[in-house]
CSV table of C-alpha atoms and ligand atoms in Angstrom, one decimal:
chain,number,residue,atom,x,y,z
L,29,UNK,CA,-25.3,-14.2,-28.6
L,30,UNK,CA,-26.9,-13.7,-25.3
L,31,UNK,CA,-27.5,-10.1,-24.1
L,32,UNK,CA,-25.1,-10.7,-21.2
L,33,UNK,CA,-22.4,-11.8,-23.6
L,34,UNK,CA,-22.8,-8.6,-25.6
L,35,UNK,CA,-22.5,-6.6,-22.4
L,36,UNK,CA,-19.3,-8.4,-21.5
L,37,UNK,CA,-18.0,-7.9,-25.0
L,38,UNK,CA,-18.6,-4.2,-24.8
L,39,UNK,CA,-16.8,-3.9,-21.5
L,40,UNK,CA,-14.0,-6.2,-22.7
L,41,UNK,CA,-13.5,-4.0,-25.7
L,42,UNK,CA,-13.4,-0.9,-23.6
L,43,UNK,CA,-10.9,-2.4,-21.1
L,44,UNK,CA,-8.7,-3.6,-24.0
L,45,UNK,CA,-8.6,-0.2,-25.5
L,46,UNK,CA,-8.0,1.4,-22.1
L,47,UNK,CA,-5.0,-0.8,-21.5
L,48,UNK,CA,-3.6,-0.2,-24.9
L,49,UNK,CA,-3.8,3.6,-24.6
L,50,UNK,CA,-4.4,5.0,-21.1
L,51,UNK,CA,-2.5,8.1,-22.3
L,52,UNK,CA,-5.5,9.5,-24.1
L,53,UNK,CA,-6.8,10.5,-20.7
L,54,UNK,CA,-5.5,13.3,-18.5
L,55,UNK,CA,-3.6,11.5,-15.7
L,56,UNK,CA,-5.2,13.7,-13.0
L,57,UNK,CA,-8.9,14.2,-13.4
L,58,UNK,CA,-9.9,17.7,-14.3
L,59,UNK,CA,-13.1,17.3,-12.2
L,60,UNK,CA,-14.2,20.0,-9.8
L,61,UNK,CA,-15.8,19.3,-6.5
L,62,UNK,CA,-19.6,18.5,-7.1
L,63,UNK,CA,-19.3,17.8,-10.8
L,64,UNK,CA,-20.7,14.4,-10.6
L,65,UNK,CA,-23.4,15.3,-8.0
L,66,UNK,CA,-24.6,17.9,-10.5
L,67,UNK,CA,-25.2,15.5,-13.3
L,68,UNK,CA,-26.6,12.5,-11.5
L,69,UNK,CA,-30.3,12.2,-10.5
L,70,UNK,CA,-31.0,12.6,-6.8
L,71,UNK,CA,-33.0,9.3,-6.7
L,72,UNK,CA,-32.3,5.7,-7.7
L,73,UNK,CA,-34.1,4.7,-10.9
L,74,UNK,CA,-37.6,3.2,-10.3
L,75,UNK,CA,-37.4,1.2,-13.6
L,76,UNK,CA,-34.8,-0.9,-15.2
L,77,UNK,CA,-32.5,0.9,-17.7
L,78,UNK,CA,-30.9,-0.6,-20.7
L,79,UNK,CA,-27.2,-1.6,-20.5
L,80,UNK,CA,-26.1,0.7,-23.3
L,81,UNK,CA,-27.4,3.7,-21.5
L,82,UNK,CA,-25.7,2.7,-18.3
L,83,UNK,CA,-22.4,2.1,-20.2
L,84,UNK,CA,-22.7,5.3,-22.1
L,85,UNK,CA,-23.0,7.2,-18.8
L,86,UNK,CA,-20.0,5.3,-17.5
L,87,UNK,CA,-17.9,6.6,-20.3
L,88,UNK,CA,-19.5,10.1,-20.4
L,89,UNK,CA,-20.0,10.9,-16.7
L,90,UNK,CA,-17.7,8.6,-14.7
L,91,UNK,CA,-14.5,8.5,-16.7
L,92,UNK,CA,-13.9,12.3,-16.6
L,93,UNK,CA,-13.9,12.0,-12.8
L,94,UNK,CA,-11.3,9.3,-12.8
L,95,UNK,CA,-7.6,9.9,-12.0
L,96,UNK,CA,-5.7,7.3,-13.9
L,97,UNK,CA,-3.5,5.2,-11.7
L,98,UNK,CA,-2.9,3.0,-14.8
L,99,UNK,CA,-1.4,6.0,-16.7
L,100,UNK,CA,2.3,5.7,-17.3
L,101,UNK,CA,2.9,9.3,-16.2
L,102,UNK,CA,1.3,8.8,-12.8
L,103,UNK,CA,4.2,9.6,-10.5
L,104,UNK,CA,2.3,10.6,-7.3
L,105,UNK,CA,2.1,8.8,-3.9
L,106,UNK,CA,3.3,5.3,-4.7
L,107,UNK,CA,2.6,4.9,-8.3
L,108,UNK,CA,1.4,1.4,-9.2
L,109,UNK,CA,-0.5,-0.5,-11.9
L,110,UNK,CA,-2.7,-3.5,-12.3
L,111,UNK,CA,-1.5,-6.1,-14.8
L,112,UNK,CA,-4.2,-6.6,-17.4
L,113,UNK,CA,-4.4,-10.3,-16.5
L,114,UNK,CA,-5.5,-9.4,-13.0
L,115,UNK,CA,-8.6,-7.7,-14.4
L,116,UNK,CA,-9.6,-11.1,-15.8
L,117,UNK,CA,-9.0,-12.6,-12.4
L,118,UNK,CA,-11.1,-9.9,-10.7
L,119,UNK,CA,-14.0,-10.5,-13.2
L,120,UNK,CA,-13.9,-14.3,-12.5
L,121,UNK,CA,-13.8,-13.7,-8.7
L,122,UNK,CA,-16.8,-11.4,-9.1
L,123,UNK,CA,-18.6,-13.9,-11.3
L,124,UNK,CA,-18.1,-16.6,-8.7
L,125,UNK,CA,-19.1,-14.2,-5.9
L,126,UNK,CA,-17.0,-16.1,-3.5
L,127,UNK,CA,-17.3,-15.3,0.2
L,128,UNK,CA,-14.4,-17.1,1.8
L,129,UNK,CA,-15.4,-16.5,5.4
L,130,UNK,CA,-14.8,-20.2,6.4
L,131,UNK,CA,-13.0,-22.9,4.5
L,132,UNK,CA,-16.2,-24.7,3.4
L,133,UNK,CA,-17.7,-21.5,1.9
L,134,UNK,CA,-15.1,-22.0,-0.9
L,135,UNK,CA,-12.2,-24.4,0.0
L,136,UNK,CA,-10.2,-23.3,-3.0
L,137,UNK,CA,-10.3,-19.6,-2.0
L,138,UNK,CA,-8.8,-20.5,1.4
L,139,UNK,CA,-6.3,-22.9,0.1
L,140,UNK,CA,-5.1,-20.8,-2.8
L,141,UNK,CA,-4.6,-17.9,-0.4
L,142,UNK,CA,-2.4,-20.2,1.8
L,143,UNK,CA,-0.4,-21.4,-1.3
L,144,UNK,CA,0.2,-18.0,-3.0
L,145,UNK,CA,1.2,-16.3,0.2
L,146,UNK,CA,3.7,-19.0,0.8
L,147,UNK,CA,5.0,-18.6,-2.7
L,148,UNK,CA,5.4,-14.9,-2.1
L,149,UNK,CA,7.0,-15.5,1.3
L,150,UNK,CA,9.7,-17.6,-0.3
L,151,UNK,CA,10.2,-15.2,-3.1
L,152,UNK,CA,10.8,-12.5,-0.5
L,153,UNK,CA,13.3,-14.7,1.3
L,154,UNK,CA,11.2,-14.7,4.5
L,155,UNK,CA,11.5,-17.6,6.9
L,156,UNK,CA,8.8,-20.3,7.1
L,157,UNK,CA,7.8,-19.3,10.6
L,158,UNK,CA,5.7,-16.5,9.0
L,159,UNK,CA,2.1,-17.2,8.0
L,160,UNK,CA,0.3,-14.9,5.6
L,161,UNK,CA,-3.2,-13.6,5.5
L,162,UNK,CA,-4.7,-11.3,3.0
L,163,UNK,CA,-6.5,-8.1,4.0
L,164,UNK,CA,-7.8,-5.3,1.9
L,165,UNK,CA,-5.1,-2.7,2.9
L,166,UNK,CA,-2.0,-2.2,4.9
L,167,UNK,CA,-4.0,-0.1,7.2
L,168,UNK,CA,-6.2,-3.0,8.2
L,169,UNK,CA,-3.2,-5.4,8.3
L,170,UNK,CA,-1.4,-3.0,10.6
L,171,UNK,CA,-4.5,-2.6,12.8
L,172,UNK,CA,-4.8,-6.4,13.1
L,173,UNK,CA,-1.1,-6.7,13.9
L,174,UNK,CA,-1.4,-4.1,16.7
L,175,UNK,CA,-4.5,-5.9,18.0
L,176,UNK,CA,-2.5,-9.1,18.2
L,177,UNK,CA,0.4,-7.2,19.9
L,178,UNK,CA,-2.1,-6.0,22.5
L,179,UNK,CA,-3.5,-9.5,23.0
L,180,UNK,CA,0.0,-10.9,23.5
L,181,UNK,CA,0.3,-8.9,26.6
L,182,UNK,CA,-2.2,-11.1,28.4
L,183,UNK,CA,-4.0,-8.2,30.0
L,184,UNK,CA,-7.5,-9.8,29.7
L,185,UNK,CA,-8.5,-6.8,27.6
L,186,UNK,CA,-10.6,-9.1,25.4
L,187,UNK,CA,-12.9,-9.9,28.4
L,188,UNK,CA,-12.6,-6.9,30.6
L,189,UNK,CA,-11.9,-4.1,28.2
L,190,UNK,CA,-9.7,-1.1,29.1
L,191,UNK,CA,-11.9,1.5,30.6
L,192,UNK,CA,-12.1,2.0,34.3
L,193,UNK,CA,-9.2,-0.4,35.1
L,194,UNK,CA,-6.7,0.8,37.6
L,195,UNK,CA,-4.7,-2.4,37.1
L,196,UNK,CA,-3.9,-1.5,33.5
L,197,UNK,CA,-0.7,0.3,32.7
L,198,UNK,CA,-0.4,2.7,29.8
L,199,UNK,CA,0.4,0.7,26.6
L,200,UNK,CA,3.1,2.2,24.5
L,201,UNK,CA,3.7,2.1,20.8
L,202,UNK,CA,7.1,3.2,19.3
L,203,UNK,CA,7.3,4.7,15.9
L,204,UNK,CA,8.9,7.7,14.1
L,205,UNK,CA,7.6,10.9,12.5
L,206,UNK,CA,8.0,9.0,9.2
L,207,UNK,CA,5.8,6.0,10.2
L,208,UNK,CA,2.7,5.8,8.1
L,209,UNK,CA,-0.4,7.4,9.8
L,210,UNK,CA,-2.3,4.1,9.9
L,211,UNK,CA,-0.3,3.0,12.9
L,212,UNK,CA,-1.6,6.1,14.7
L,213,UNK,CA,-5.2,5.3,13.6
L,214,UNK,CA,-4.8,1.8,14.8
L,215,UNK,CA,-3.7,3.0,18.2
L,216,UNK,CA,-6.7,5.3,18.4
L,217,UNK,CA,-9.1,2.5,17.4
L,218,UNK,CA,-7.5,0.1,19.9
L,219,UNK,CA,-7.9,2.5,22.8
L,220,UNK,CA,-4.1,3.0,23.2
L,221,UNK,CA,-4.4,6.7,23.0
L,222,UNK,CA,-2.3,9.1,20.9
L,223,UNK,CA,-0.5,10.2,24.0
L,224,UNK,CA,1.0,6.7,24.2
L,225,UNK,CA,2.6,6.9,20.7
L,226,UNK,CA,6.3,7.4,21.3
L,227,UNK,CA,8.0,9.2,18.4
L,228,UNK,CA,11.5,7.9,18.4
L,229,UNK,CA,14.0,10.3,16.9
L,230,UNK,CA,15.3,9.7,13.4
L,231,UNK,CA,18.8,10.5,12.0
L,232,UNK,CA,19.6,12.8,9.1
L,233,UNK,CA,18.5,10.1,6.6
L,234,UNK,CA,15.0,9.8,8.2
L,235,UNK,CA,15.9,6.4,9.9
L,236,UNK,CA,14.9,5.4,13.4
L,237,UNK,CA,17.8,5.7,16.0
L,238,UNK,CA,17.8,2.3,17.7
L,239,UNK,CA,19.7,3.6,20.7
L,240,UNK,CA,17.0,6.2,21.3
L,241,UNK,CA,14.3,3.5,21.0
L,242,UNK,CA,16.2,1.4,23.6
L,243,UNK,CA,16.3,4.4,25.9
L,244,UNK,CA,12.6,5.3,25.4
L,245,UNK,CA,11.5,1.7,26.2
L,246,UNK,CA,13.8,1.6,29.3
L,247,UNK,CA,12.3,4.9,30.5
L,248,UNK,CA,8.8,3.7,30.0
L,249,UNK,CA,9.4,0.5,31.9
L,250,UNK,CA,11.0,2.5,34.7
L,251,UNK,CA,7.8,4.6,34.9
L,252,UNK,CA,5.6,1.5,35.1
L,253,UNK,CA,4.3,1.7,31.5
L,254,UNK,CA,4.0,-1.3,29.3
L,255,UNK,CA,5.7,-1.4,25.9
L,256,UNK,CA,3.2,-3.0,23.4
L,257,UNK,CA,4.7,-2.7,20.0
L,258,UNK,CA,7.5,-1.3,18.0
L,259,UNK,CA,6.5,-0.3,14.5
L,260,UNK,CA,9.5,-0.3,12.2
L,261,UNK,CA,9.2,0.8,8.5
L,262,UNK,CA,11.0,-0.6,5.5
L,263,UNK,CA,10.4,2.0,2.8
L,264,UNK,CA,8.8,5.0,4.5
L,265,UNK,CA,6.1,6.8,2.6
L,266,UNK,CA,7.9,10.1,2.3
L,267,UNK,CA,11.4,9.0,1.3
L,268,UNK,CA,11.5,5.2,1.2
L,269,UNK,CA,14.0,5.2,4.1
L,270,UNK,CA,14.3,2.0,6.0
L,271,UNK,CA,14.6,1.7,9.8
L,272,UNK,CA,17.4,-0.6,10.9
L,273,UNK,CA,15.3,-3.7,11.6
L,274,UNK,CA,18.2,-6.0,12.7
L,275,UNK,CA,19.2,-3.6,15.5
L,276,UNK,CA,15.6,-2.8,16.3
L,277,UNK,CA,14.9,-6.5,16.6
L,278,UNK,CA,17.7,-6.8,19.2
L,279,UNK,CA,16.0,-4.0,21.2
L,280,UNK,CA,12.6,-5.7,20.8
L,281,UNK,CA,14.0,-9.0,22.1
L,282,UNK,CA,15.9,-7.4,24.9
L,283,UNK,CA,12.7,-5.9,26.3
L,284,UNK,CA,10.2,-8.5,25.0
L,285,UNK,CA,8.3,-6.1,22.8
L,286,UNK,CA,6.3,-7.1,19.7
L,287,UNK,CA,8.0,-6.0,16.5
L,288,UNK,CA,5.8,-5.1,13.6
L,289,UNK,CA,7.4,-4.2,10.3
L,290,UNK,CA,5.6,-2.1,7.8
L,291,UNK,CA,7.1,-2.9,4.4
L,292,UNK,CA,3.9,-2.0,2.5
L,293,UNK,CA,5.7,-0.4,-0.5
L,294,UNK,CA,9.3,-1.5,-0.3
L,295,UNK,CA,8.8,-5.2,0.7
L,296,UNK,CA,8.2,-6.4,-2.9
L,297,UNK,CA,11.7,-5.2,-3.9
L,298,UNK,CA,13.1,-8.1,-1.8
L,299,UNK,CA,12.2,-10.5,-4.6
L,300,UNK,CA,15.3,-9.0,-6.2
L,301,UNK,CA,18.4,-10.7,-4.9
L,302,UNK,CA,20.2,-7.4,-4.7
L,303,UNK,CA,17.5,-6.0,-2.5
L,304,UNK,CA,17.0,-9.1,-0.3
L,305,UNK,CA,18.8,-7.2,2.4
L,306,UNK,CA,15.8,-4.9,2.8
L,307,UNK,CA,14.0,-7.5,4.8
L,308,UNK,CA,17.1,-8.4,7.0
L,309,UNK,CA,16.1,-8.9,10.6
L,310,UNK,CA,12.5,-9.8,9.7
L,311,UNK,CA,13.3,-13.3,11.0
L,312,UNK,CA,12.8,-11.6,14.4
L,313,UNK,CA,9.6,-9.7,13.4
L,314,UNK,CA,6.3,-10.8,15.0
L,315,UNK,CA,4.4,-9.3,12.1
L,316,UNK,CA,5.1,-7.8,8.7
L,317,UNK,CA,2.9,-6.1,6.1
L,318,UNK,CA,3.5,-6.1,2.3
L,319,UNK,CA,1.3,-4.6,-0.3
L,320,UNK,CA,1.1,-6.5,-3.6
L,321,UNK,CA,-1.4,-3.8,-4.7
L,322,UNK,CA,1.4,-1.3,-4.4
L,323,UNK,CA,4.3,-2.8,-6.2
L,324,UNK,CA,3.4,-6.3,-7.5
L,325,UNK,CA,0.9,-5.4,-10.2
L,326,UNK,CA,-2.4,-6.4,-8.7
L,327,UNK,CA,-5.2,-3.9,-8.5
L,328,UNK,CA,-6.4,-2.4,-5.2
L,329,UNK,CA,-7.1,-4.0,-2.9
L,330,UNK,CA,-4.7,-6.8,-1.7
L,331,UNK,CA,-2.4,-6.4,1.2
L,332,UNK,CA,-0.6,-9.2,3.1
L,333,UNK,CA,0.0,-9.5,6.8
L,334,UNK,CA,2.6,-12.1,7.8
L,335,UNK,CA,2.4,-13.1,11.4
L,336,UNK,CA,4.6,-15.5,13.4
L,337,UNK,CA,2.0,-16.7,15.9
L,338,UNK,CA,-1.3,-17.2,14.3
L,339,UNK,CA,-2.7,-18.4,17.6
L,340,UNK,CA,-2.4,-15.0,19.1
L,341,UNK,CA,-4.2,-13.5,16.2
L,342,UNK,CA,-6.9,-16.0,16.6
L,343,UNK,CA,-7.2,-15.3,20.3
L,344,UNK,CA,-7.6,-11.6,19.5
L,345,UNK,CA,-10.4,-12.1,17.0
L,346,UNK,CA,-12.1,-15.5,17.1
L,347,UNK,CA,-15.6,-15.9,18.4
L,348,UNK,CA,-17.9,-18.8,17.7
L,349,UNK,CA,-21.4,-18.3,16.5
L,350,UNK,CA,-23.7,-21.3,16.2
L,351,UNK,CA,-24.6,-20.5,12.6
L,352,UNK,CA,-21.0,-20.5,11.7
L,353,UNK,CA,-19.8,-23.6,13.4
L,354,UNK,CA,-18.1,-26.1,11.1
L,355,UNK,CA,-16.8,-29.6,11.5
L,356,UNK,CA,-14.3,-29.5,8.7
L,357,UNK,CA,-11.3,-30.5,10.9
L,358,UNK,CA,-7.9,-29.0,10.4
L,359,UNK,CA,-8.6,-26.2,8.0
L,360,UNK,CA,-8.2,-22.4,8.3
L,361,UNK,CA,-11.3,-20.3,8.7
L,362,UNK,CA,-10.2,-16.8,7.8
L,363,UNK,CA,-13.1,-15.2,9.7
L,364,UNK,CA,-11.1,-16.0,12.9
L,365,UNK,CA,-8.2,-13.8,12.0
L,366,UNK,CA,-9.6,-10.3,11.8
L,367,UNK,CA,-12.6,-8.1,12.1
L,368,UNK,CA,-14.4,-9.0,8.9
L,369,UNK,CA,-16.5,-12.0,8.4
L,370,UNK,CA,-17.1,-11.9,4.7
L,371,UNK,CA,-14.1,-11.7,2.5
L,372,UNK,CA,-13.4,-11.4,-1.2
L,373,UNK,CA,-11.4,-14.0,-3.2
L,374,UNK,CA,-8.4,-11.7,-3.5
L,375,UNK,CA,-5.8,-14.4,-3.8
L,376,UNK,CA,-7.0,-15.3,-7.3
L,377,UNK,CA,-5.6,-12.1,-8.8
L,378,UNK,CA,-2.2,-12.6,-7.2
L,379,UNK,CA,-2.1,-16.1,-8.4
L,380,UNK,CA,-2.9,-14.9,-12.0
L,381,UNK,CA,-0.2,-12.2,-11.8
L,382,UNK,CA,2.5,-14.4,-10.4
L,383,UNK,CA,1.9,-17.1,-13.0
L,384,UNK,CA,1.4,-14.7,-15.9
L,385,UNK,CA,4.7,-12.7,-15.2
L,386,UNK,CA,6.7,-15.3,-13.4
L,387,UNK,CA,9.1,-14.1,-10.8
L,388,UNK,CA,11.4,-13.2,-13.6
L,389,UNK,CA,8.9,-10.9,-15.2
L,390,UNK,CA,8.1,-9.2,-11.8
L,391,UNK,CA,11.8,-8.8,-11.1
L,392,UNK,CA,12.4,-7.2,-14.5
L,393,UNK,CA,9.6,-4.7,-13.9
L,394,UNK,CA,10.8,-3.7,-10.5
L,395,UNK,CA,14.4,-3.3,-11.7
L,396,UNK,CA,13.3,-1.1,-14.5
L,397,UNK,CA,11.4,1.2,-12.1
L,398,UNK,CA,14.4,1.4,-9.8
L,399,UNK,CA,16.7,2.2,-12.7
L,400,UNK,CA,14.4,4.9,-14.0
L,401,UNK,CA,14.3,6.5,-10.6
L,402,UNK,CA,18.1,6.5,-10.3
L,403,UNK,CA,18.3,8.1,-13.7
L,404,UNK,CA,15.8,10.8,-12.8
L,405,UNK,CA,17.8,11.5,-9.6
L,406,UNK,CA,21.0,11.8,-11.7
L,407,UNK,CA,19.3,14.4,-14.0
L,408,UNK,CA,18.2,16.4,-11.0
L,409,UNK,CA,21.6,16.3,-9.4
L,410,UNK,CA,23.3,17.4,-12.6
L,411,UNK,CA,20.9,20.3,-13.2
L,412,UNK,CA,22.0,23.7,-11.8
L,413,UNK,CA,19.5,25.1,-9.2
L,414,UNK,CA,17.9,21.7,-8.5
L,415,UNK,CA,18.6,19.3,-5.6
L,416,UNK,CA,17.8,15.8,-4.4
L,417,UNK,CA,16.6,15.9,-0.8
L,418,UNK,CA,16.9,12.4,0.4
L,419,UNK,CA,18.6,9.1,-0.4
L,420,UNK,CA,16.7,7.3,-3.1
L,421,UNK,CA,17.6,3.6,-3.0
L,422,UNK,CA,14.3,2.5,-4.6
L,423,UNK,CA,11.8,4.0,-7.0
L,424,UNK,CA,11.0,7.3,-5.4
L,425,UNK,CA,13.0,10.5,-5.6
L,426,UNK,CA,12.4,13.6,-3.4
L,427,UNK,CA,13.8,16.8,-4.9
L,428,UNK,CA,13.1,20.4,-5.4
L,429,UNK,CA,14.0,23.5,-7.4
L,430,UNK,CA,16.2,26.0,-5.5
L,431,UNK,CA,16.6,29.2,-7.5
L,432,UNK,CA,19.3,31.4,-6.1
L,433,UNK,CA,18.3,34.4,-4.0
L,434,UNK,CA,14.9,33.1,-2.9
L,435,UNK,CA,13.9,33.0,0.8
L,436,UNK,CA,13.0,29.5,2.2
L,437,UNK,CA,9.2,30.3,2.2
L,438,UNK,CA,9.5,31.5,-1.3
L,439,UNK,CA,11.3,28.3,-2.4
L,440,UNK,CA,8.4,26.2,-1.0
L,441,UNK,CA,5.8,28.4,-2.7
L,442,UNK,CA,7.7,28.2,-6.0
L,443,UNK,CA,7.8,24.4,-5.9
L,444,UNK,CA,4.1,24.2,-4.9
L,445,UNK,CA,3.3,26.4,-7.9
L,446,UNK,CA,5.3,24.3,-10.2
L,447,UNK,CA,3.7,21.1,-8.9
L,448,UNK,CA,0.1,22.6,-9.2
L,449,UNK,CA,0.9,23.8,-12.7
L,450,UNK,CA,2.2,20.4,-14.1
L,451,UNK,CA,-0.5,18.5,-12.3
L,452,UNK,CA,-3.2,20.7,-13.8
L,453,UNK,CA,-1.8,20.1,-17.3
L,454,UNK,CA,-3.0,16.5,-17.1
L,455,UNK,CA,0.3,15.4,-18.6
L,456,UNK,CA,1.9,14.1,-15.4
L,457,UNK,CA,0.8,13.7,-11.8
L,458,UNK,CA,3.2,14.0,-8.9
L,459,UNK,CA,2.8,14.7,-5.2
L,460,UNK,CA,4.9,16.3,-2.4
L,461,UNK,CA,6.0,15.7,1.1
L,462,UNK,CA,7.8,17.8,3.8
L,463,UNK,CA,11.4,17.0,4.8
L,464,UNK,CA,13.3,19.0,7.5
L,465,UNK,CA,10.4,21.4,7.2
L,466,UNK,CA,10.9,22.0,3.5
L,467,UNK,CA,8.5,21.2,0.7
L,468,UNK,CA,9.9,18.3,-1.3
L,469,UNK,CA,8.5,17.2,-4.7
L,470,UNK,CA,8.3,13.5,-4.9
L,471,UNK,CA,8.5,11.4,-8.1
L,472,UNK,CA,7.4,7.8,-7.7
L,473,UNK,CA,7.8,5.2,-10.4
L,474,UNK,CA,5.7,2.1,-10.2
L,475,UNK,CA,3.6,1.8,-13.3
L,476,UNK,CA,4.5,-1.0,-15.7
L,477,UNK,CA,3.9,1.2,-18.8
L,478,UNK,CA,6.3,3.9,-17.6
L,479,UNK,CA,9.2,4.4,-20.1
L,480,UNK,CA,12.4,6.4,-19.9
L,481,UNK,CA,10.7,8.9,-22.3
L,482,UNK,CA,7.9,9.4,-19.7
L,483,UNK,CA,10.4,10.1,-17.0
L,484,UNK,CA,12.3,12.4,-19.2
L,485,UNK,CA,9.0,14.2,-20.1
L,486,UNK,CA,8.3,14.7,-16.4
L,487,UNK,CA,11.8,16.2,-15.9
L,488,UNK,CA,11.4,18.5,-18.9
L,489,UNK,CA,7.9,19.7,-18.0
L,490,UNK,CA,9.1,20.5,-14.4
L,491,UNK,CA,12.0,22.5,-15.8
L,492,UNK,CA,9.7,24.4,-18.0
L,493,UNK,CA,7.4,25.1,-15.0
L,494,UNK,CA,10.5,26.3,-13.1
L,495,UNK,CA,11.3,28.8,-15.8
L,496,UNK,CA,7.7,30.1,-15.2
X,505,PLP,C1,0.9,2.9,1.4
X,505,PLP,C2,1.4,2.6,2.7
X,505,PLP,C3,0.5,2.2,3.7
X,505,PLP,C4,-1.0,2.2,3.6
X,505,PLP,O1,-1.4,1.3,2.6
X,505,PLP,P1,-2.9,1.0,2.5
X,505,PLP,O2,-2.9,-0.4,1.8
X,505,PLP,O3,-3.5,2.0,1.5
X,505,PLP,O4,-3.6,1.0,3.8
X,505,PLP,C5,1.1,1.9,4.9
X,505,PLP,N1,2.4,1.9,5.1
X,505,PLP,C6,3.2,2.3,4.2
X,505,PLP,C7,4.7,2.3,4.4
X,505,PLP,C8,2.8,2.7,2.9
X,505,PLP,O5,3.6,3.0,1.9
């Protein structure tokens, strides 16, 4: 056996055991800041080191500093998991070291991406006017969409920039207080300015009020400002609320404003016929983001941006350089559709996952997560002194413990203490958000290994923490 094969075998054995029993690790790392710095040498090794020593250190030094997203009791943020088969795909992609910057630098990588994103589009019930592109994250997909929205205004920003131009109106982006922060970052990076982010009011269920959006746009137009983009969310990060995209789309069309839909987490649920309605109205969206690395069982990173007009995106980003010119004819060169030139072969892992589970297998898993979340919410509702704080249509529940007789600040402090305590135990990991000014604990189910017993365990350990 070659030395390389032995190395692969050792890693394969480790990964196999890891997937069989991720529970042997604390879900949240017990590491303290600086732990790894203290044990690693300050300089890179001058001489080669044997594989076994490197691997031993991986187990001994690195693993203790890992928080296990693949742990079935990971309930924080948007819990997710990578299907084991996708690890094989990632290894193969790394082995090939594909850089799919243009079609000819790996034709199969470009074409597989086109094919699997079209499969996914159909599974989601999206119309065929949308074209998909893989980016690393929703943050970059969202940035790219906003860059396209800006380009669509025909303000010659590509050539003339934005600074020092008296002919340029303020460009406005409409969102809510529940919009994911990457939209704000994108506006900063694109020179829109935070002052031009318009926070449209939400209703009691954290959903954008379309009539208020309409008014805000009309007022901006009357003041000579230029509406650039409406960012609607399907499945907000705090509560998974969804803005009313069909009505928002009417407002967008009325005023001729780009509609971007962020469905990073909730989008995948639309592969379930009973949740198809989540993406209603997206036939009028100009762009839409969905994260398979969040809820379709591929490892970080793989996010998909669907856009209606690829040409605008190309106009925003394409440049020709002599050393990159190709004469391959009618093919897609992905370097023309975003900031990055080099790009990983991410589509391979989605292809593996979709084939390995089939749509049926993915649907079963999503349904199970949603059902578990509903059951958890029912337990909370039924428990005296506990309350659910937001509608929970999907796999996330916001809730808290409200012992009688405590002042509002003390209720927050009490829930914070409970969360810190259960997280420190290493048994479960959950996170929090703030709703109507109150701290809300947040349980997110998205791991394929999570069972009813795990969710029950989470409820029981929280109740124990509540008793103090
Ligand atoms: C997670 C999330 C994002 C950010 O996703 P990244 O891929 O980590 O950039 C954006 N929007 C929503 C609604 C999310 O849930």
